[in-house]
PDB file of C-alpha atoms in Angstrom:
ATOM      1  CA  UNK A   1       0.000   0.000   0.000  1.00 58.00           C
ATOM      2  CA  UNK A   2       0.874   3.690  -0.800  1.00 86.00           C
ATOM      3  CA  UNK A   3       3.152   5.194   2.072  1.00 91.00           C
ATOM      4  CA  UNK A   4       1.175   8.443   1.466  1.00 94.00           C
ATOM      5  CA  UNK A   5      -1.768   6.873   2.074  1.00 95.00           C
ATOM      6  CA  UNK A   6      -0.927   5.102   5.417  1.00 96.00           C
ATOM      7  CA  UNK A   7       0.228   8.704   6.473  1.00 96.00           C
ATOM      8  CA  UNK A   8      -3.852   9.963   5.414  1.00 97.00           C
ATOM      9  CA  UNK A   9      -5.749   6.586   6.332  1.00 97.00           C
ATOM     10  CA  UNK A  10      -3.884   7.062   9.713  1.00 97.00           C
ATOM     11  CA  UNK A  11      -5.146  11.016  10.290  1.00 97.00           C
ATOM     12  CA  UNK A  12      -8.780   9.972   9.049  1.00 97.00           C
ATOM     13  CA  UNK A  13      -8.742   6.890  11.366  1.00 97.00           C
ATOM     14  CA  UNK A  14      -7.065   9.492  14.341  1.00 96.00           C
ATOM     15  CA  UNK A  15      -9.875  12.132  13.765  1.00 97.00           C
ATOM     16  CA  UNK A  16     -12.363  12.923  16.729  1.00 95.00           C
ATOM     17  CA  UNK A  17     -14.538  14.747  14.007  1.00 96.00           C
ATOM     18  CA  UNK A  18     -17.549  13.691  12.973  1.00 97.00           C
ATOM     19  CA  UNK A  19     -17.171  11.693   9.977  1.00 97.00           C
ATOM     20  CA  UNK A  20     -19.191  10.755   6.818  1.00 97.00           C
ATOM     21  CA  UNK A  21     -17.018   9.079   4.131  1.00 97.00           C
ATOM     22  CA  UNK A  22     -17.132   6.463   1.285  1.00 96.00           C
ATOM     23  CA  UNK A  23     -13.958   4.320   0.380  1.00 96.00           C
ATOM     24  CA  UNK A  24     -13.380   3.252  -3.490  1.00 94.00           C
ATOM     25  CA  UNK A  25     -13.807   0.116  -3.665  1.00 90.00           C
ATOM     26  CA  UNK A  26     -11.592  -0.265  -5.873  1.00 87.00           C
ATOM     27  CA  UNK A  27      -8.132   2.202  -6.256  1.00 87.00           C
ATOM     28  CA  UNK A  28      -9.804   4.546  -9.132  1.00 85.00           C
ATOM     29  CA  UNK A  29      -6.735   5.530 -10.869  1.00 89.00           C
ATOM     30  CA  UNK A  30      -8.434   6.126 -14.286  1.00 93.00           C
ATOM     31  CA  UNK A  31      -9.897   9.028 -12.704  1.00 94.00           C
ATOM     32  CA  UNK A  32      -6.807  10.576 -11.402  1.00 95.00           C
ATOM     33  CA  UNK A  33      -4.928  10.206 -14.652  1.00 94.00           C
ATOM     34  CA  UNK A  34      -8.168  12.163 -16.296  1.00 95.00           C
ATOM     35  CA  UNK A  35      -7.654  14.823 -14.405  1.00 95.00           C
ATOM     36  CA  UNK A  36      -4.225  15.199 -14.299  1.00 95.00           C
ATOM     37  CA  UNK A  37      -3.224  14.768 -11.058  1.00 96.00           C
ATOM     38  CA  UNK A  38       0.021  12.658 -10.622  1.00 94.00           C
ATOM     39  CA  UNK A  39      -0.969   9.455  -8.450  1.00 93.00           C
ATOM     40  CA  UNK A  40       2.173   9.797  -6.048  1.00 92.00           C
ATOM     41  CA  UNK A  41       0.579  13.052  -4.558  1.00 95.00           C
ATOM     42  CA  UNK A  42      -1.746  13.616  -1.411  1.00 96.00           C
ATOM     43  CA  UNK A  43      -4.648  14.433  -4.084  1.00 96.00           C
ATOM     44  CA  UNK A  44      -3.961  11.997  -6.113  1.00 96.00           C
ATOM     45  CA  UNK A  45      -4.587   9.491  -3.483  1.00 96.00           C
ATOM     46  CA  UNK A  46      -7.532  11.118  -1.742  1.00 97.00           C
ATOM     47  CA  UNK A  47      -9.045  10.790  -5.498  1.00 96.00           C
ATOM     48  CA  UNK A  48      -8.282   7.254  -5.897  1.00 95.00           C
ATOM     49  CA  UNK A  49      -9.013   5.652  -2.869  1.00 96.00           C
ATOM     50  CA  UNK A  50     -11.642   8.185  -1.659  1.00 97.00           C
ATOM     51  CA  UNK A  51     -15.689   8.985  -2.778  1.00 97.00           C
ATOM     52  CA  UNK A  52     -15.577  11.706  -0.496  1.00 97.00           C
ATOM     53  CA  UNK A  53     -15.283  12.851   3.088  1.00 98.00           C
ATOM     54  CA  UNK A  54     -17.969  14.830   4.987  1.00 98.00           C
ATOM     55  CA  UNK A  55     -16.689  16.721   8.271  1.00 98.00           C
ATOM     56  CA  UNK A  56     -19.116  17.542  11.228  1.00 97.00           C
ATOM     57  CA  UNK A  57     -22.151  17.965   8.668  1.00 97.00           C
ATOM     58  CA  UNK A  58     -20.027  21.391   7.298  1.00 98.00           C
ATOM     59  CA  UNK A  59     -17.326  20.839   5.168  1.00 98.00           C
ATOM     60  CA  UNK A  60     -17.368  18.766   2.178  1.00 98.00           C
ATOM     61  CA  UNK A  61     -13.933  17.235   0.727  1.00 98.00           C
ATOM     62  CA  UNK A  62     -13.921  16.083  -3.323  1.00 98.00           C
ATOM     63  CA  UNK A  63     -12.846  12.135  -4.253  1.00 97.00           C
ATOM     64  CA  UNK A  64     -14.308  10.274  -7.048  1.00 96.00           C
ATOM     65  CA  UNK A  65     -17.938  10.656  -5.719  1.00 96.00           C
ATOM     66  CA  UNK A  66     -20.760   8.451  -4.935  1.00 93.00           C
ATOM     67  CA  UNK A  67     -24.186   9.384  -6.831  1.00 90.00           C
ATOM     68  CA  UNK A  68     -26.734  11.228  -4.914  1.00 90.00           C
ATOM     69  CA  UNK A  69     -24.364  11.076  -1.819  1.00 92.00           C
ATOM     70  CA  UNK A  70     -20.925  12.999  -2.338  1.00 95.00           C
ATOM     71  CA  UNK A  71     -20.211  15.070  -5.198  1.00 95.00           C
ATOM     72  CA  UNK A  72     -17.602  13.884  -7.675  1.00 96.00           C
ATOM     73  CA  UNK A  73     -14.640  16.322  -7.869  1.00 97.00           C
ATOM     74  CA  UNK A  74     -14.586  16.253 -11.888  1.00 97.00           C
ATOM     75  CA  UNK A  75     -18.542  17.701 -12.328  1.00 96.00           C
ATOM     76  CA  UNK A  76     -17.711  19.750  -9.201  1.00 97.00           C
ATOM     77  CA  UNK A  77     -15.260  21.150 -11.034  1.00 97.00           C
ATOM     78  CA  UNK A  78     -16.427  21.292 -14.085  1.00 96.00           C
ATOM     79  CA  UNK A  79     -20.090  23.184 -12.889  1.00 96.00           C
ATOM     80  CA  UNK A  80     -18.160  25.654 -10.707  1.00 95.00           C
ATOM     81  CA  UNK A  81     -15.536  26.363 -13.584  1.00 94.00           C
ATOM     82  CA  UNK A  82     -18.798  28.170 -15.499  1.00 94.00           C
ATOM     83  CA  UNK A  83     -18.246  30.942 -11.939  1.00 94.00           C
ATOM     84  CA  UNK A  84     -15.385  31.041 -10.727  1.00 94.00           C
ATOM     85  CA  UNK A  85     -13.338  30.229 -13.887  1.00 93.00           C
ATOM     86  CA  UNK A  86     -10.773  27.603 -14.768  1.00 92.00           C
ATOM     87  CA  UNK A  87      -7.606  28.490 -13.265  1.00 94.00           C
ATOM     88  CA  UNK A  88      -8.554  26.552  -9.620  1.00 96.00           C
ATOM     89  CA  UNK A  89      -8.969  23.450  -8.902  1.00 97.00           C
ATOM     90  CA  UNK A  90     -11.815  22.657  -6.646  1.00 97.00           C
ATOM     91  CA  UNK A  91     -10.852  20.377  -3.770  1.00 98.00           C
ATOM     92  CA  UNK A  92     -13.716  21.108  -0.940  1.00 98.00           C
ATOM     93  CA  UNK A  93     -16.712  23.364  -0.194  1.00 98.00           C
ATOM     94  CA  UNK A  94     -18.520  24.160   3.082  1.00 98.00           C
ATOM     95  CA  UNK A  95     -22.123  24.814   4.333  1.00 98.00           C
ATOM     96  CA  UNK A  96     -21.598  28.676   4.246  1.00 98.00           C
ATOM     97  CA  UNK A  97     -20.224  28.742   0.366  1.00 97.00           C
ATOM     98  CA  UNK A  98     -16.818  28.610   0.852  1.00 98.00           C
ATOM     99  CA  UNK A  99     -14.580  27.005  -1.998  1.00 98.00           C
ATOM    100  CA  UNK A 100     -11.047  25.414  -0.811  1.00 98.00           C
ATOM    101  CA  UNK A 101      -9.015  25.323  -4.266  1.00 97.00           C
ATOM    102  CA  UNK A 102      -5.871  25.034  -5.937  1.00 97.00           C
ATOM    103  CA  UNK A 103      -4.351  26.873  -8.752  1.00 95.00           C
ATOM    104  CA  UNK A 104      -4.818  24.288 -11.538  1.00 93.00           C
ATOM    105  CA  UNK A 105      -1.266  24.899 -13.230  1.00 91.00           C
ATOM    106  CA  UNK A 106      -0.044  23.736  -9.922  1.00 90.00           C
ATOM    107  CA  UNK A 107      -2.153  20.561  -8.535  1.00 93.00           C
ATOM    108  CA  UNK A 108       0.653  18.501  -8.339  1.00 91.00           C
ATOM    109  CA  UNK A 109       3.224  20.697  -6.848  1.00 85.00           C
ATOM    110  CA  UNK A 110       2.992  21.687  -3.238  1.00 81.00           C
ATOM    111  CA  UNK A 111       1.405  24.493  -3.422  1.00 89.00           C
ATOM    112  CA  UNK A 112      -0.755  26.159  -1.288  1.00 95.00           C
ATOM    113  CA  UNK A 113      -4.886  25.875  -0.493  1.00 97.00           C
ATOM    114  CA  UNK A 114      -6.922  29.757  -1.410  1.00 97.00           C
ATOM    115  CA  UNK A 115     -10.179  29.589   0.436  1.00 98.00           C
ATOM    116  CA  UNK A 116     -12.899  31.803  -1.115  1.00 97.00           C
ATOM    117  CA  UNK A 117     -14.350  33.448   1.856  1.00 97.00           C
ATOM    118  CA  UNK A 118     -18.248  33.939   2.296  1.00 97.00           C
ATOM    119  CA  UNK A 119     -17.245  36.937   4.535  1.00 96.00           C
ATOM    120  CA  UNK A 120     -15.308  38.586   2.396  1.00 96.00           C
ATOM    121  CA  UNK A 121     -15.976  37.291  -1.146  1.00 97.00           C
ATOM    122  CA  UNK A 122     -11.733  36.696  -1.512  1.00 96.00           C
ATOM    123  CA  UNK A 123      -9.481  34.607  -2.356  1.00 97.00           C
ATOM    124  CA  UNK A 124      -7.568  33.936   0.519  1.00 96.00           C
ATOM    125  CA  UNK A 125      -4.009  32.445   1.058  1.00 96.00           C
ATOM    126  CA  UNK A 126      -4.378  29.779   3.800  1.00 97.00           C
ATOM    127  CA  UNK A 127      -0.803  28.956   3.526  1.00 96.00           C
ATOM    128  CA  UNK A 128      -1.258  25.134   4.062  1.00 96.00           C
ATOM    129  CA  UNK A 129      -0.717  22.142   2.065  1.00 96.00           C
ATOM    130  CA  UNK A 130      -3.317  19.587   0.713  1.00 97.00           C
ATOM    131  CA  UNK A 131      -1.908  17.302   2.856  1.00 97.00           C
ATOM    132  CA  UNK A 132      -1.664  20.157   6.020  1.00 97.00           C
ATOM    133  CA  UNK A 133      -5.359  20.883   4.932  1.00 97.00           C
ATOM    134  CA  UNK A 134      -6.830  17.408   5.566  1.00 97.00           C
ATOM    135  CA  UNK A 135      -4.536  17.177   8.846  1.00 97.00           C
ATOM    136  CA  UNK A 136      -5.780  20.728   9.782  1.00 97.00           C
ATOM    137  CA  UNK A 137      -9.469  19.859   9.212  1.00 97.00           C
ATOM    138  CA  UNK A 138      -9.670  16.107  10.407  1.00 97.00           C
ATOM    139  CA  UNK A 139      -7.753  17.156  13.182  1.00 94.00           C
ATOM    140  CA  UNK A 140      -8.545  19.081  16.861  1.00 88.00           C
ATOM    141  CA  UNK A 141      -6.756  22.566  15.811  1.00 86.00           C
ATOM    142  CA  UNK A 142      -9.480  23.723  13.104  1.00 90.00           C
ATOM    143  CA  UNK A 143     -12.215  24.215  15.525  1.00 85.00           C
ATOM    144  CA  UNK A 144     -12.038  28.056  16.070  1.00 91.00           C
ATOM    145  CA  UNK A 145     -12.239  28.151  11.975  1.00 96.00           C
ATOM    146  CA  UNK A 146     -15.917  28.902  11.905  1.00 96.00           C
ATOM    147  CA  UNK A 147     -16.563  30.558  14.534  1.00 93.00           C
ATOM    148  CA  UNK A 148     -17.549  33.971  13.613  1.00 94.00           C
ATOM    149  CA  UNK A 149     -20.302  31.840  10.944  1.00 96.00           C
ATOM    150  CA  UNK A 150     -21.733  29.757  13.290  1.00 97.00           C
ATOM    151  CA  UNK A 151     -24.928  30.288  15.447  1.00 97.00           C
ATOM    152  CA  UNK A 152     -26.279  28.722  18.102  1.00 97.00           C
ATOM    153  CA  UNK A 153     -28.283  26.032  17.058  1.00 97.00           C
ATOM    154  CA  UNK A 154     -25.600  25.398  13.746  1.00 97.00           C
ATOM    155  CA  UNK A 155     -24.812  22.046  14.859  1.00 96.00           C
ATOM    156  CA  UNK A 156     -28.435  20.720  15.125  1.00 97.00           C
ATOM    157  CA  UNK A 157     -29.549  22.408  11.631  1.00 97.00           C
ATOM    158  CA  UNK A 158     -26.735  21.134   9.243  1.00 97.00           C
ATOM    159  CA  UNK A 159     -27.685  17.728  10.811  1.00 96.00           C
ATOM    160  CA  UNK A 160     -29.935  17.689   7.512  1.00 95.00           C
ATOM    161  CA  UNK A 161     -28.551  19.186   4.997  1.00 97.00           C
ATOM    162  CA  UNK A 162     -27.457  17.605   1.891  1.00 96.00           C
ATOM    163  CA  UNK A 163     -24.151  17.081   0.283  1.00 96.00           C
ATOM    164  CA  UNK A 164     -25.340  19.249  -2.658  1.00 97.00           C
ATOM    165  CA  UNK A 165     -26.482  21.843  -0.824  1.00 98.00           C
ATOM    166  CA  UNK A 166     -25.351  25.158   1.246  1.00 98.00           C
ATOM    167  CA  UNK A 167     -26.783  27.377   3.551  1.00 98.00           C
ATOM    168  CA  UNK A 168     -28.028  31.048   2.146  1.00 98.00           C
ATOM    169  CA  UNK A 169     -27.449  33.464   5.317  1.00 98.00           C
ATOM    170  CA  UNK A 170     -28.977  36.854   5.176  1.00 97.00           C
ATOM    171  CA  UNK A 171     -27.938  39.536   5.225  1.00 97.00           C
ATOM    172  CA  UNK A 172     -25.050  38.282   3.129  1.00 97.00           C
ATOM    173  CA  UNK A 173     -22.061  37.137   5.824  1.00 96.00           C
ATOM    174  CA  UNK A 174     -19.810  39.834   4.225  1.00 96.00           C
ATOM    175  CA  UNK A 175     -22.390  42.497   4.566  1.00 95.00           C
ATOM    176  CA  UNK A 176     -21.608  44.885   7.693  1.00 93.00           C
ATOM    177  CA  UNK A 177     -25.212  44.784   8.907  1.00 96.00           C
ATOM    178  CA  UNK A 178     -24.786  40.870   9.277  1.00 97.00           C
ATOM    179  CA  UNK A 179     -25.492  39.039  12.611  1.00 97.00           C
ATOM    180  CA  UNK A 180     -25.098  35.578  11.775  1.00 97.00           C
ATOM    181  CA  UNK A 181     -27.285  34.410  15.039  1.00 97.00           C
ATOM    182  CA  UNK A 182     -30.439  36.913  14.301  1.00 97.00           C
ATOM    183  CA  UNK A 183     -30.023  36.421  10.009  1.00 98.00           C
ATOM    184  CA  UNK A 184     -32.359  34.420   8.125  1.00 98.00           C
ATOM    185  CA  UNK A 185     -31.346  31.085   7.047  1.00 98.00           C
ATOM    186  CA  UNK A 186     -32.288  28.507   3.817  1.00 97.00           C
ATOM    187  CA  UNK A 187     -31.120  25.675   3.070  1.00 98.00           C
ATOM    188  CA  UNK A 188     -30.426  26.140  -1.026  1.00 98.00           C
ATOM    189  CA  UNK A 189     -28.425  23.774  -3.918  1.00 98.00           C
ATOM    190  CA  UNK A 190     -25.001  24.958  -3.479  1.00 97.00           C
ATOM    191  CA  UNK A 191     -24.579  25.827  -6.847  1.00 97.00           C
ATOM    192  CA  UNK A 192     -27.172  28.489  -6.097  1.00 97.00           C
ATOM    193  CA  UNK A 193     -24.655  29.718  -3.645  1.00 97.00           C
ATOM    194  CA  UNK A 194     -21.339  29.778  -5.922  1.00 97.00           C
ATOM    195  CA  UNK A 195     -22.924  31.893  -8.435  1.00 97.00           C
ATOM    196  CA  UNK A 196     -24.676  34.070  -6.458  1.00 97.00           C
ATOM    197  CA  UNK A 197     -21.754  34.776  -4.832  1.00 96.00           C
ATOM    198  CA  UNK A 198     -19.847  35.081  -8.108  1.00 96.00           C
ATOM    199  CA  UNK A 199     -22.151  37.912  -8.760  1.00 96.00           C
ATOM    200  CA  UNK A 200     -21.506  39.809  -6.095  1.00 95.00           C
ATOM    201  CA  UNK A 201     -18.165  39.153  -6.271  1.00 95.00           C
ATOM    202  CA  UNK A 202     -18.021  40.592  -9.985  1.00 93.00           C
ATOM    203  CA  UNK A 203     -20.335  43.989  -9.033  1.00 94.00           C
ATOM    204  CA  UNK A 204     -17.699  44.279  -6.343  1.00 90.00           C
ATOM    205  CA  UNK A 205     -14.931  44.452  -8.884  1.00 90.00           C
ATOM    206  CA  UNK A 206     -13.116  41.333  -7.913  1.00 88.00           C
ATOM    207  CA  UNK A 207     -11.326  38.956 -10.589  1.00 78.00           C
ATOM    208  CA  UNK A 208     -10.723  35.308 -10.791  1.00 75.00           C
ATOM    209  CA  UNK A 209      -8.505  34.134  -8.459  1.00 77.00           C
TER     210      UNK A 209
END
């Protein structure tokens, strides 16, 4: 078996997070050759050996996918290009509309995760890994990540949402007249959510990553 992924079974196995995740049944390398990711990479083996991971009901990590369960990172990718463009390289989404990506000209270097804020509407520069990124997140140091989007009852109301789907807070989490615990909430497709926010983000001026 892979050495890389002992090193990720053994941080998924380790995690005290609440877990929801599918195993390939069978190593799908023909999928990680499509794409273009080299097989000998922390991607490249969450792709192939991983459906997907759901953590704690919020954030939503790409493999191979499982239909009408966990999205597959190549539609993901390919929906979300039609937004956001295709320079990144999709890799996870949250409840809130977040995107974690790469830079596509550099999926198989070790480059760093951008997180596209729902508070801000940015790219952001997590400076982490895809490997530090699945330690950070199945791991006990990522808890205070969230904290100024969640409310009170957050835990108990993501309990059903779908893996398709994200959570439309209004007023908008990067407006200034936003309090997360008193704004309206809806459960909508997630797509909804990228685009929408792709809107705003291009009335607001701001380019592709």
């Amino acid at each position: 078996m892979n050495k890389l992924w002992n090193e990720i079974s053994e941080i998924i196995s380790n995690s005290q997070k609440n877990l929801q995740i599918k195993f390939n049944k069978d190593y799908d390398y023909l999928l990680v050759n499509k794409l273009g990711v080299e097989e000998d990479t922390a991607l490249g083996q969450v792709i192939a050996n991983i459906k997907g991971i759901i953590i704690d009901n919020t954030i939503r990590i790409l493999g191979s996918g499982r239909k009408n369960e966990l999205a597959s990172i190549e539609e993901y990718n390919y929906e979300v290009s039609k937004y956001l463009g295709k320079d990144i390289f999709i890799i996870a989404d949250d409840v809130f509309g977040g995107i974690f990506a790469l830079k596509k000209d550099s999926i198989n270097a070790e480059s760093v995760i951008y997180y596209l804020a729902p508070d801000t509407l940015e790219w952001e520069n997590l400076e982490i890994t895809y490997f530090e990124f699945l330690s950070f997140f199945l791991g006990s140091k990522s808890q205070g990540f969230y904290k100024t989007f969640k409310w009170s009852t957050f835990s108990e109301d993501v309990k059903s949402i779908k893996y398709n789907q994200g959570i439309l807070i209004y007023p908008y989490l990067w407006a200034k007249e936003c309090n997360v615990e008193t704004a309206s909430k809806k459960m909508v497709p997630m797509i909804e959510l990228i685009q929408l926010n792709a809107e705003y983000r291009k009335s607001l001026g701001f380019r592709y990553m």
